[in-house]
Amino acid sequence: MNTVFESKEEFIELYESSVMSLSGKPFEDTSDIDRFNALVKLIASKSRAIQTETEERVKETGQKRVYYFSIEFLIGRLLDNYLLNLGIRDLVKDGLAELGCDLDALEEYEPDPALGNGGLGRLAACFLDSMAHEGIAGYGNGMRYRYGLFKQEIVNGAQHETTDEWLSHGYPWEVRRPDKAVRIGFGGHVEQYERDGRMCFRTVDTEDVLAVPYDIPVVGYGAETVNKLRVWSAEPVEEVFDLEAFNRGDYAAADRHRAEAEAISAILYPNDAGEHGRLLRLKQEYLFVSAGLSSVLDTFRSEHGSDWKLLPQYVAIHTNDTHPAMCGPELMRVLIDEEGLEWDEAWDITTKTISYTNHTILPEALEKWPIDTFSKLLPRLYMIIEEISRRWRDDFDRSAPDWQDRLRQTAVLWDGQVRMACLSVICSHSVNGVAKIHTDILKRDTLKDFYVLTPEKFNNKTNGIAHRRFLAEANPAYAKLITEAIGTGWLDNADELAKLVEFENDPAFLEQVGRAKHDNKVRLANYVKRECGLDIDPNTIFDVQVKRFHAYKRQLLNIFKVMDIYNRRLTDPNFRVAPTTFIFSGKAASSYAFAKETIRLINSVADVINNDSRVNGVMKVCFIPNFRVSNAQLIYPSAEISEQISTAGMEASGTSNMKLMMNGAITLGTMDGANIEIVNLAGRENEKIFGLTAPEVDELRASGMHFAWDMYNGDPDRLGRIIDELTDDTFAGLSGSFESIRHEIMLNNDADFVMKDFHTYVEAWEELTASYSDHAAWNKMALHNTASSGWFSSDRTIREYRDEIWGA
Ligand code: PLP
């Protein structure tokens, strides 16, 4: 472990001088924001000193560098995490206290950059943490959006989106690197020219922008390795200010050139927002790929010269989903057009360097671009993709009887579209899914034709989570208890959490487990009171579903359950219910009407139930607005039930399921995504599994023997009543009724099997919550979940990537 400060006194001295030099004021006159910024600047500069040592070590040992290309990094707040990783949290807290400052209060000033939609972006951030912990020379490469994913506010129950101005007070972790800026060309046309007696291609008449990198340190636990995340911002190549327009009073026109360039990195697109066809998104993808590759190759060149065949030995480029799929053709372009390599040699280097993670099994969610749009924006890249496609077709094995169908399924160019998943598979030496069931479905279904052709490329890497952030940092009460029981080794090696099984029959310890959970529930209740003005009772069960809103994630099923319990309670006051607070949080893509209506339904049901004195002691419904990493860290530790109820076969992996399990929540879930691995690790008796399995869903779909109207008519008292309540007055008081949800579920014949799984789900919930009254048994299940969760540390996932994909 590196020593960051020799003593508390040294910290105080350096910190005071950092505050004064940054603010220009005496310490006593500075504001909390001055003090926060100065603290980050000091920790960042200490981190960069370790980064320099890391860099020297990597160079000296010739360590392979891994570049993780992702269009999203949902990094969360960094300060608390880095103090923990540097081993100086207590020292800094005490030092600040001597100066009359409260570390927890200062940490509230840190922006929580929403540079991702959800699981995919948070995975990328967890991987950065684990790469640094594992001593891998691993670097993130992504986009610096001026506005993150929208901020969600709830108005009359409905989601409203406002801009997330995370940069308004500056971002003290980042360092702008104009010296490393890269010129990126769009449009234009390709011409041939002769260079050293050889015909080459270049693109001329392009419209250029400057990609400017900002570097953020990534501090590994143990303070031995500090890597970096490089994010790119788009700017004009040169300042073109139209003075004439300005003098005319047309200020917008005067600065148009700058505005057009900056638009490329202005916003993060919400997924499911129908972004296809939006030129800006394609520009974003090319910008971070092209600029990122340029800096990767510069580093390689400075260390190994132009011996490009060594590239796969020293560099691994990993593409997180298909947004960086242009890495393949762009690397080919550089090697051929700029470095003068022949196609075959460049292709061999490219495919040995690049690897790809798939995140979705839904054919309709696979990314595609119209050829027309693509080829106009990136003409040379398109030529290379055409050549990749031509060679794929020419080399295709035509001996199998179904070869034509297989060629159609694997073609990069088809039906006027560039198919990015096909491009990613063809350009990569490794293709992985993110949970066992997901990889199996890829092999069997989504990418089956590729799997038949190149089975050796396919492998599974079940997702993982940064256990130091999501357990040690997010849940200090529980972490303290764990450390007292088994020592601090689990921070370094999450497998050591297994030692907790020794305490599963220790009544005093189990009581403390319950007490830590209760403390966390109080902490969340205070947050809810502050944010929503709602009182929730920490003595009730906290039943939690927090994730993006999507039909397949079935928040609708959860709220149907709440409506059912409410209805039954009103009909029969003797109906026993374990007092429960139903907690929801998550954003819906701005253009996804069904998901937004589901949010409005939840808030409308909450409005009725929370104001009905007949059920007040038994149930409350709470929607926490603006789900993001910082409030996730308050929610996960307080959960007792983890709702993981996607339609089986639809959720690739999930990661909140792992975070909740690690914090001692019991999974109430379907056999989907990583829930299956949770059950395998912790035992089915320690979770509550219900519902159709993926093969049963497939079978039911294929048979067509599934009828929403039959289910509606067959159960008028419960399911039928709920469907009717969508359109009558029961929950319409806040902002109207829910015709579109009723329409969706009945006319689309219950496409997500909400009605089909309804009864087994509610039964499972009733059984699970009935067991809550035996606190010792519940706490034992909770502890067993934590003890079984070490395998889900992203340290494990990253070691598998390192050993089986990157060879780093
Ligand atoms: N959104 C945020 C802010 C998260 O931290 C996470 C983390 O897991 C997710 C979304 C993903 O949730 P899930 O895995 O349940 O889809």
PDB file of N, CA, C and O in Angstrom, residues 563 566-567 570 600-601 603-609 612 614 720-739 742:
ATOM      1  N   MET A 563     -51.538  -3.456  -6.107  1.00  0.00           N
ATOM      2  CA  MET A 563     -52.972  -3.180  -6.279  1.00  0.00           C
ATOM      3  C   MET A 563     -53.792  -4.348  -5.747  1.00  0.00           C
ATOM      4  O   MET A 563     -54.821  -4.165  -5.088  1.00  0.00           O
ATOM      5  N   TYR A 566     -53.810  -4.433  -1.935  1.00  0.00           N
ATOM      6  CA  TYR A 566     -54.677  -3.337  -1.473  1.00  0.00           C
ATOM      7  C   TYR A 566     -56.156  -3.728  -1.616  1.00  0.00           C
ATOM      8  O   TYR A 566     -56.951  -3.616  -0.676  1.00  0.00           O
ATOM      9  N   ASN A 567     -56.489  -4.234  -2.808  1.00  0.00           N
ATOM     10  CA  ASN A 567     -57.887  -4.627  -3.056  1.00  0.00           C
ATOM     11  C   ASN A 567     -58.353  -5.688  -2.067  1.00  0.00           C
ATOM     12  O   ASN A 567     -59.449  -5.617  -1.522  1.00  0.00           O
ATOM     13  N   LEU A 570     -58.907  -4.344   1.390  1.00  0.00           N
ATOM     14  CA  LEU A 570     -60.134  -3.557   1.542  1.00  0.00           C
ATOM     15  C   LEU A 570     -61.366  -4.470   1.559  1.00  0.00           C
ATOM     16  O   LEU A 570     -62.318  -4.231   2.294  1.00  0.00           O
ATOM     17  N   ARG A 600     -46.254   6.573 -14.020  1.00  0.00           N
ATOM     18  CA  ARG A 600     -47.406   7.367 -13.577  1.00  0.00           C
ATOM     19  C   ARG A 600     -48.402   6.482 -12.813  1.00  0.00           C
ATOM     20  O   ARG A 600     -48.993   6.918 -11.812  1.00  0.00           O
ATOM     21  N   LEU A 601     -48.538   5.239 -13.262  1.00  0.00           N
ATOM     22  CA  LEU A 601     -49.437   4.318 -12.546  1.00  0.00           C
ATOM     23  C   LEU A 601     -48.922   4.081 -11.121  1.00  0.00           C
ATOM     24  O   LEU A 601     -49.692   4.129 -10.149  1.00  0.00           O
ATOM     25  N   ASN A 603     -47.083   5.951  -9.254  1.00  0.00           N
ATOM     26  CA  ASN A 603     -47.275   7.148  -8.423  1.00  0.00           C
ATOM     27  C   ASN A 603     -48.755   7.393  -8.128  1.00  0.00           C
ATOM     28  O   ASN A 603     -49.099   7.912  -7.056  1.00  0.00           O
ATOM     29  N   SER A 604     -49.613   7.003  -9.045  1.00  0.00           N
ATOM     30  CA  SER A 604     -51.046   7.179  -8.810  1.00  0.00           C
ATOM     31  C   SER A 604     -51.538   6.183  -7.766  1.00  0.00           C
ATOM     32  O   SER A 604     -52.353   6.521  -6.904  1.00  0.00           O
ATOM     33  N   VAL A 605     -51.046   4.956  -7.858  1.00  0.00           N
ATOM     34  CA  VAL A 605     -51.397   3.951  -6.840  1.00  0.00           C
ATOM     35  C   VAL A 605     -50.851   4.415  -5.485  1.00  0.00           C
ATOM     36  O   VAL A 605     -51.536   4.332  -4.451  1.00  0.00           O
ATOM     37  N   ALA A 606     -49.637   4.945  -5.487  1.00  0.00           N
ATOM     38  CA  ALA A 606     -49.030   5.439  -4.233  1.00  0.00           C
ATOM     39  C   ALA A 606     -49.904   6.534  -3.632  1.00  0.00           C
ATOM     40  O   ALA A 606     -50.144   6.560  -2.420  1.00  0.00           O
ATOM     41  N   ASP A 607     -50.383   7.413  -4.476  1.00  0.00           N
ATOM     42  CA  ASP A 607     -51.188   8.539  -4.000  1.00  0.00           C
ATOM     43  C   ASP A 607     -52.452   8.053  -3.279  1.00  0.00           C
ATOM     44  O   ASP A 607     -52.844   8.592  -2.247  1.00  0.00           O
ATOM     45  N   VAL A 608     -53.064   7.022  -3.833  1.00  0.00           N
ATOM     46  CA  VAL A 608     -54.283   6.489  -3.217  1.00  0.00           C
ATOM     47  C   VAL A 608     -53.945   5.733  -1.926  1.00  0.00           C
ATOM     48  O   VAL A 608     -54.505   5.983  -0.857  1.00  0.00           O
ATOM     49  N   ILE A 609     -53.017   4.812  -2.026  1.00  0.00           N
ATOM     50  CA  ILE A 609     -52.720   3.932  -0.877  1.00  0.00           C
ATOM     51  C   ILE A 609     -52.147   4.738   0.291  1.00  0.00           C
ATOM     52  O   ILE A 609     -52.544   4.555   1.444  1.00  0.00           O
ATOM     53  N   ASP A 612     -54.779   6.476   2.314  1.00  0.00           N
ATOM     54  CA  ASP A 612     -55.928   5.688   2.769  1.00  0.00           C
ATOM     55  C   ASP A 612     -55.633   5.150   4.168  1.00  0.00           C
ATOM     56  O   ASP A 612     -54.837   4.220   4.338  1.00  0.00           O
ATOM     57  N   ARG A 614     -57.162   3.278   5.994  1.00  0.00           N
ATOM     58  CA  ARG A 614     -57.516   1.875   6.247  1.00  0.00           C
ATOM     59  C   ARG A 614     -56.309   0.937   6.085  1.00  0.00           C
ATOM     60  O   ARG A 614     -56.296  -0.152   6.634  1.00  0.00           O
ATOM     61  N   GLY A 720     -58.922  -9.591 -13.030  1.00  0.00           N
ATOM     62  CA  GLY A 720     -59.905  -8.825 -13.809  1.00  0.00           C
ATOM     63  C   GLY A 720     -60.145  -7.460 -13.183  1.00  0.00           C
ATOM     64  O   GLY A 720     -60.228  -6.442 -13.887  1.00  0.00           O
ATOM     65  N   ARG A 721     -60.229  -7.451 -11.861  1.00  0.00           N
ATOM     66  CA  ARG A 721     -60.470  -6.188 -11.160  1.00  0.00           C
ATOM     67  C   ARG A 721     -59.318  -5.198 -11.381  1.00  0.00           C
ATOM     68  O   ARG A 721     -59.546  -4.003 -11.614  1.00  0.00           O
ATOM     69  N   ILE A 722     -58.103  -5.709 -11.327  1.00  0.00           N
ATOM     70  CA  ILE A 722     -56.929  -4.829 -11.528  1.00  0.00           C
ATOM     71  C   ILE A 722     -56.961  -4.212 -12.933  1.00  0.00           C
ATOM     72  O   ILE A 722     -56.740  -3.015 -13.113  1.00  0.00           O
ATOM     73  N   ILE A 723     -57.263  -5.062 -13.924  1.00  0.00           N
ATOM     74  CA  ILE A 723     -57.299  -4.562 -15.306  1.00  0.00           C
ATOM     75  C   ILE A 723     -58.386  -3.482 -15.427  1.00  0.00           C
ATOM     76  O   ILE A 723     -58.183  -2.434 -16.050  1.00  0.00           O
ATOM     77  N   ASP A 724     -59.535  -3.724 -14.789  1.00  0.00           N
ATOM     78  CA  ASP A 724     -60.608  -2.723 -14.839  1.00  0.00           C
ATOM     79  C   ASP A 724     -60.217  -1.431 -14.128  1.00  0.00           C
ATOM     80  O   ASP A 724     -60.600  -0.341 -14.547  1.00  0.00           O
ATOM     81  N   GLU A 725     -59.488  -1.580 -13.052  1.00  0.00           N
ATOM     82  CA  GLU A 725     -59.084  -0.382 -12.289  1.00  0.00           C
ATOM     83  C   GLU A 725     -58.136   0.531 -13.068  1.00  0.00           C
ATOM     84  O   GLU A 725     -57.940   1.683 -12.690  1.00  0.00           O
ATOM     85  N   LEU A 726     -57.550  -0.021 -14.137  1.00  0.00           N
ATOM     86  CA  LEU A 726     -56.679   0.838 -14.961  1.00  0.00           C
ATOM     87  C   LEU A 726     -57.493   1.934 -15.641  1.00  0.00           C
ATOM     88  O   LEU A 726     -56.967   3.007 -15.954  1.00  0.00           O
ATOM     89  N   THR A 727     -58.778   1.622 -15.878  1.00  0.00           N
ATOM     90  CA  THR A 727     -59.572   2.576 -16.659  1.00  0.00           C
ATOM     91  C   THR A 727     -60.771   3.142 -15.905  1.00  0.00           C
ATOM     92  O   THR A 727     -61.528   3.930 -16.454  1.00  0.00           O
ATOM     93  N   ASP A 728     -60.958   2.697 -14.653  1.00  0.00           N
ATOM     94  CA  ASP A 728     -62.055   3.341 -13.899  1.00  0.00           C
ATOM     95  C   ASP A 728     -61.467   4.449 -13.010  1.00  0.00           C
ATOM     96  O   ASP A 728     -60.335   4.892 -13.216  1.00  0.00           O
ATOM     97  N   ASP A 729     -62.209   4.854 -11.998  1.00  0.00           N
ATOM     98  CA  ASP A 729     -61.769   6.019 -11.210  1.00  0.00           C
ATOM     99  C   ASP A 729     -60.806   5.683 -10.072  1.00  0.00           C
ATOM    100  O   ASP A 729     -60.274   6.589  -9.422  1.00  0.00           O
ATOM    101  N   THR A 730     -60.594   4.391  -9.819  1.00  0.00           N
ATOM    102  CA  THR A 730     -59.880   4.001  -8.596  1.00  0.00           C
ATOM    103  C   THR A 730     -58.548   4.735  -8.428  1.00  0.00           C
ATOM    104  O   THR A 730     -58.251   5.261  -7.359  1.00  0.00           O
ATOM    105  N   PHE A 731     -57.754   4.752  -9.474  1.00  0.00           N
ATOM    106  CA  PHE A 731     -56.419   5.355  -9.359  1.00  0.00           C
ATOM    107  C   PHE A 731     -56.256   6.564 -10.300  1.00  0.00           C
ATOM    108  O   PHE A 731     -55.138   6.985 -10.582  1.00  0.00           O
ATOM    109  N   ALA A 732     -57.384   7.087 -10.757  1.00  0.00           N
ATOM    110  CA  ALA A 732     -57.315   8.144 -11.776  1.00  0.00           C
ATOM    111  C   ALA A 732     -57.241   9.546 -11.172  1.00  0.00           C
ATOM    112  O   ALA A 732     -57.081  10.528 -11.891  1.00  0.00           O
ATOM    113  N   GLY A 733     -57.343   9.629  -9.828  1.00  0.00           N
ATOM    114  CA  GLY A 733     -57.473  10.937  -9.188  1.00  0.00           C
ATOM    115  C   GLY A 733     -56.288  11.864  -9.403  1.00  0.00           C
ATOM    116  O   GLY A 733     -56.452  13.076  -9.543  1.00  0.00           O
ATOM    117  N   LEU A 734     -55.105  11.328  -9.465  1.00  0.00           N
ATOM    118  CA  LEU A 734     -53.914  12.183  -9.522  1.00  0.00           C
ATOM    119  C   LEU A 734     -53.785  12.865 -10.887  1.00  0.00           C
ATOM    120  O   LEU A 734     -53.620  14.084 -10.973  1.00  0.00           O
ATOM    121  N   SER A 735     -53.850  12.063 -11.959  1.00  0.00           N
ATOM    122  CA  SER A 735     -53.689  12.677 -13.289  1.00  0.00           C
ATOM    123  C   SER A 735     -54.330  11.850 -14.393  1.00  0.00           C
ATOM    124  O   SER A 735     -53.829  11.799 -15.509  1.00  0.00           O
ATOM    125  N   GLY A 736     -55.408  11.152 -14.050  1.00  0.00           N
ATOM    126  CA  GLY A 736     -56.143  10.450 -15.108  1.00  0.00           C
ATOM    127  C   GLY A 736     -55.898   8.947 -15.088  1.00  0.00           C
ATOM    128  O   GLY A 736     -55.064   8.436 -14.332  1.00  0.00           O
ATOM    129  N   SER A 737     -56.629   8.246 -15.946  1.00  0.00           N
ATOM    130  CA  SER A 737     -56.575   6.773 -15.939  1.00  0.00           C
ATOM    131  C   SER A 737     -55.542   6.253 -16.944  1.00  0.00           C
ATOM    132  O   SER A 737     -54.789   7.020 -17.534  1.00  0.00           O
ATOM    133  N   PHE A 738     -55.571   4.935 -17.157  1.00  0.00           N
ATOM    134  CA  PHE A 738     -54.439   4.271 -17.818  1.00  0.00           C
ATOM    135  C   PHE A 738     -54.882   3.386 -18.980  1.00  0.00           C
ATOM    136  O   PHE A 738     -54.531   2.212 -19.053  1.00  0.00           O
ATOM    137  N   GLU A 739     -55.645   3.998 -19.877  1.00  0.00           N
ATOM    138  CA  GLU A 739     -56.156   3.250 -21.037  1.00  0.00           C
ATOM    139  C   GLU A 739     -55.024   2.575 -21.814  1.00  0.00           C
ATOM    140  O   GLU A 739     -55.147   1.436 -22.252  1.00  0.00           O
ATOM    141  N   ARG A 742     -53.845  -0.669 -20.303  1.00  0.00           N
ATOM    142  CA  ARG A 742     -54.853  -1.731 -20.506  1.00  0.00           C
ATOM    143  C   ARG A 742     -54.822  -2.215 -21.968  1.00  0.00           C
ATOM    144  O   ARG A 742     -54.824  -3.413 -22.246  1.00  0.00           O
TER     145      ARG A 742
END
